[in-house]
Amino acid sequence: METTVQQFPPFREGEAHPAHDDHGHGEPHEHHEPGFWSKYIFSTDHKIIGIQYGMTALFFMLFGFFLMILMRWQIAHPGQPVPLLGPLLEKILGQPAAGGAISPDLYNSFGAMHGTIMVFLGVVPLAFAAFGNYVVPLMIGAPDMCFPRVNMASYHAFFLGGVVMFVSFFIPGGAAQAGWTSYSPLATTIPTNGQAFWLVGMILLITSSLLGAVNFIATIIQLRAPGMTWMRLPWFVWTQFVTAFLLLLAFPPLEAAGLLQLMDNVAHTSFFLPTGLAIGGHLANISGGGSPLLWQHLFWFLGHPEVYVLILPGMGIVAEIIANNTRKPLWGYKSLVYAVLAVGFLSFIVWAHHMYMTGMGQKIATFFQATTMIISIPSVIILTCLFLSLWGGSIRINTPMLFALGWLPMFGIGGLTGLPLGLAAADLYLHDTYYVIAHFHYVVAPGTIFALFAGIYFWFPKMTGRKMNEFWGRVHFWCSLVFMNLVFMPMFAQGIKGMLRRMSDGGVNYSAARVPNAIDTLPGSVMELNHWIFAAAVALGIAQIPFIINLFWSIKHGEKVGDNPWHATTLDWQTATPPPHGNFAHEPRVVRGPYEYSMPGHAEDFTPQNEPDAPTAPKFSPAPAAH
Amino acid sequence: MSEAHSTDLKSYIRRCALVFLAVICTTSLMIAASFANIGGWPVKVAVILAVAVVNAFLVAGFLMHLLSEKKMVYTVLAFTVFFFAGLMGLTVWATGDFPVGTIFH
Amino acid sequence: MDIPYTIKPRPDTGIYNAKVGIWLFLASEVMLFGGLFSAYVLLRVGASDGFWPHGWLNVKLGTLNTLILALSAITTLLAWAACKVGEFGKFKIFHACTLLLALSFLCVKMYEYHDKWIHYEIKLNDGTFADGHMVENDPAKDYLVIEGRIVKDESLLYDLRSQKNIPHDEIKIARADIKSKENYGPWHHTYLAIYFTLTGLHALHILGGSIVIGYLWGPGSRMYKRNPEQFTNRIEVSGLFWHFVDLVWIFLFPVLYLT
């Protein structure tokens, strides 16, 4: 599968278009085989870049998962040395892991980095950058992204950001410890350079996302193949389009805020440090005059659109897989398009529902509560359309479809449990409890990550020409579904019972056993759940092993399949496997919508978007002759 | 195509000179408003920002050709301006809206 | 493999790719500087009475910079117009002017930064404040010399606009009398913090823009012979970025210098 990777597009676009030869470009030019570095490391081909993003993101997700397992151990067995890995931790990290146990500071750094890594180094690069880069140009019939070199720069900025974040674990003082939200003044007063590393890493990651967003939007606007009108785009492309806009316009204020916090940390400014701040009992030697709330506003201005960045590409993947495996068009395509545009637009004006507990007045709280409730409407419209798409379908069960079907109720639970959090009165009680953790993990973990698994199983044959093993795929699905629910469902109960977030001792100092005469302590049942959650988390981790093995084993030994094994209608499946340099041998001409499955009068139960109308085909095929 | 070029360029230069003159005027106006005795700082800030917006309009409209730009660009910028207004407006509103009658306020 | 619409515009949108890209990028830059301006507004609105300074920046130098940048925006546009009509020589002249003006802007800015760097507020042991530029600060000697004034009330150091004829005398201060001293860097006051951040980020954009325009003026101008249309597009796109940088200054100047 040697594909020549062209580094720089030729300049001669202004000349008349010569007839296409099999290479797909008009002029003969030298075909020198690029070396390893140009082909795999400094590639400008969107498919390679997509796989680079995917592999890096999966590595970081595994690392983030591992941090979580360590945290869950500490929560279930506070202060006790980690079995098996304790001595190794002590060797690598030194004092914070003294005796192989996780100290509170170390726990905090694991917590902050688990969130940061999963969101910015795991899900966003996988959902948006990896799948988007690989699939979107193919789906719209383009030869590559609009700006291939910017694409390459965007991956390398991401990679550098990841390196900075990873390295921060090993500096004196350790990694960032002020949560993935990095609130000031804590983020400025913690005595570690890890916070500065976090900020530098974030600036690199944000730059990467911005470059990527520009590329995606320009590509979708400018490089759609002839006949690919906006309303013929597969819905996955719409979700990526809106996601790109969210990244483009919501990330920069956080980049600005990150710069300001970095100056607070390094240049002793007081952007977010109030007058009269005391640290360790002494007045801090700062100019004062800053506002901690300013950080929160600038952070959550991104933070809320960010969660839609996390979910929208996943929704798009699920939609494609559902259409394909029900052999019928999506229900309510137009509603889906307008709903996703509405979600994108509204997501910019709901952010302060993360700040109900900051002493807001009633008017502003009501405003944000109203917009938050309103945004649930298009979200529900999307979920409803996807559910209704199953109705009357000829449902085909395979691993991608299982993950897509599993996504539906999981996202339902995640989304619905968000409603009490959006209502200010209920949020007063639930804020910063485990209820919040359960809510957002349901949306992202058995939500988005299931969608991403579905996407990997689905598009694997297009990337490699082989299917992943179906049996182990189903094992992966069922085990993940069961254990994800066992991990996160109890957290709703814990949160309602009052267990707070970010407690490195797992709540034991607030438990009925420790302080029996205090009111409203955490009952033994809640504390007991910590053990079950830890066991389920370990089982969840074990359940990923077949997936990892399947992924790598199937590259060389999976069942060989043709160019369109799922019999899909979208353009990404109407080209060779893997797609060649330039993606399509001849520029596709789109003549129909994206989900023409089971159309009456056609021999096949699917009609690709670029299949021309047969001019003399009869309206109804004659009945097959009886034998 | 080249006969009209030098004249094209000359008329372009003339138009640009007019824009530059307008920029000098608006800048002087802002400076004057800043030092004049027209009221307290809130009034001054309002006047100065209004003139700055006019100045920005000159640069964006003429020098960046925004006045003759395509709808797609307009749409993106319109949304951007809306979200920027939201960021600034809602943040300032949030800072000013807090419960009163407590021991702190 | 050719990516379509790199030079010729796409019929339904009417724009070529790089133009779409640069406008999208500029939209994100609006949000970036918008975030910083929002920070400014919040810090200023939230500041207690009398805390926010006025008159700490030199309006004359700011005005000079405004005119320099406005002129450079004009020369940038004319450089593109020259390319469009095929006058390569004039393009070279116009963009040379742009680069020189950019350099002048940065020089003025550096002078302003230096001026703040050597401006000190010194808290004295008797509760008064000495404020002025450091003239002599020899560590071997037991005194230092500033050119400024000594005030009893610190708030006099903030609203300079309402004070007439501020004295600028050479004052010798014994080191033994000094409680603490701090220069007018970003750590000194949130106003300076946001000033340095806003103008610093803006100056970085000027630098970046200059490097791009410099490259296109120099080695990159070889493309003009080979593909004048694509080269003109590059000049247009980099010109749009430059105009945006001017646009930011149009708001920076009044907000920081005049209000």
CSV table of C-alpha atoms in Angstrom, one decimal, chain A residues 6 10-11 13 25 143-149 214 217-218 221-224 248-249 252-253 255-256 259-260 263 267-271 287-291 294 298 301 581-582, chain C residues 1-8 10 12-13 15-18 20-21 24-25 27-28 31-32 35-36 39 42-43 51 186-190 193-194 197 201 223 226-227 230 234:
chain,number,residue,atom,x,y,z
A,6,GLN,CA,3.3,14.9,-1.8
A,10,PRO,CA,2.3,22.2,-7.2
A,11,PHE,CA,1.8,25.8,-8.0
A,13,GLU,CA,-3.3,25.5,-10.7
A,25,HIS,CA,-3.1,15.0,-11.5
A,143,PRO,CA,-8.2,15.5,-2.5
A,144,ASP,CA,-6.9,16.6,0.9
A,145,MET,CA,-7.4,19.4,3.4
A,146,CYS,CA,-7.3,23.0,2.3
A,147,PHE,CA,-3.9,23.7,3.9
A,148,PRO,CA,-1.9,20.5,4.2
A,149,ARG,CA,1.2,22.2,5.7
A,214,VAL,CA,-9.3,27.0,10.4
A,217,ILE,CA,-13.9,25.1,8.1
A,218,ALA,CA,-12.0,26.2,5.0
A,221,ILE,CA,-16.6,25.4,2.6
A,222,GLN,CA,-14.2,25.4,-0.3
A,223,LEU,CA,-13.4,21.8,-1.2
A,224,ARG,CA,-16.7,20.1,-1.5
A,248,LEU,CA,-12.1,28.6,16.5
A,249,LEU,CA,-14.1,31.1,18.5
A,252,PRO,CA,-8.8,32.1,22.1
A,253,PRO,CA,-10.2,33.7,25.3
A,255,GLU,CA,-5.4,31.2,25.4
A,256,ALA,CA,-5.5,34.8,26.5
A,259,LEU,CA,-1.2,33.8,29.0
A,260,LEU,CA,-2.4,36.0,31.9
A,263,MET,CA,2.3,36.0,33.8
A,267,ALA,CA,6.1,37.6,36.1
A,268,HIS,CA,4.4,38.2,39.5
A,269,THR,CA,1.5,40.1,38.0
A,270,SER,CA,-1.9,40.1,39.7
A,271,PHE,CA,-4.4,39.5,37.0
A,287,SER,CA,0.2,44.5,43.5
A,288,GLY,CA,-3.3,43.1,44.0
A,289,GLY,CA,-6.3,44.5,42.2
A,290,GLY,CA,-6.9,41.3,40.2
A,291,SER,CA,-10.0,39.2,40.0
A,294,LEU,CA,-12.1,36.8,35.7
A,298,LEU,CA,-12.5,33.3,30.6
A,301,PHE,CA,-16.2,30.7,28.1
A,581,HIS,CA,-2.6,10.0,-2.8
A,582,GLY,CA,-5.3,12.5,-3.9
C,1,MET,CA,-2.4,16.2,-6.6
C,2,ASP,CA,-3.9,19.7,-6.9
C,3,ILE,CA,-5.9,21.4,-4.3
C,4,PRO,CA,-8.6,23.4,-6.2
C,5,TYR,CA,-9.3,27.0,-5.6
C,6,THR,CA,-5.9,28.0,-4.4
C,7,ILE,CA,-5.8,30.8,-6.9
C,8,LYS,CA,-9.0,31.0,-8.7
C,10,ARG,CA,-14.6,29.0,-5.9
C,12,ASP,CA,-20.4,29.7,-5.2
C,13,THR,CA,-18.4,31.4,-2.3
C,15,ILE,CA,-13.3,33.5,-2.6
C,16,TYR,CA,-10.1,31.6,-2.9
C,17,ASN,CA,-8.9,29.2,-0.1
C,18,ALA,CA,-6.3,31.3,1.6
C,20,VAL,CA,-11.2,32.0,3.7
C,21,GLY,CA,-8.4,30.8,5.9
C,24,LEU,CA,-11.2,32.6,9.9
C,25,PHE,CA,-7.9,33.1,11.6
C,27,ALA,CA,-12.0,35.9,13.6
C,28,SER,CA,-10.1,33.8,16.2
C,31,MET,CA,-11.7,36.6,20.2
C,32,LEU,CA,-8.1,36.4,21.5
C,35,GLY,CA,-10.6,38.1,25.8
C,36,LEU,CA,-7.8,40.5,26.8
C,39,ALA,CA,-10.0,41.3,31.1
C,42,LEU,CA,-13.4,43.8,34.2
C,43,LEU,CA,-10.2,44.8,36.0
C,51,PHE,CA,-7.0,53.0,42.1
C,186,PRO,CA,3.7,44.5,34.9
C,187,TRP,CA,4.0,43.4,38.6
C,188,HIS,CA,3.6,46.9,39.9
C,189,HIS,CA,-0.1,47.4,39.1
C,190,THR,CA,-2.8,45.6,37.2
C,193,ALA,CA,0.1,44.3,33.7
C,194,ILE,CA,-2.7,44.5,31.1
C,197,THR,CA,0.4,42.1,28.0
C,201,LEU,CA,1.1,40.5,22.4
C,223,MET,CA,7.2,33.5,-7.0
C,226,ARG,CA,6.7,32.0,-11.8
C,227,ASN,CA,3.1,32.5,-10.7
C,230,GLN,CA,-0.7,33.2,-6.5
C,234,ARG,CA,-0.2,35.9,-0.7
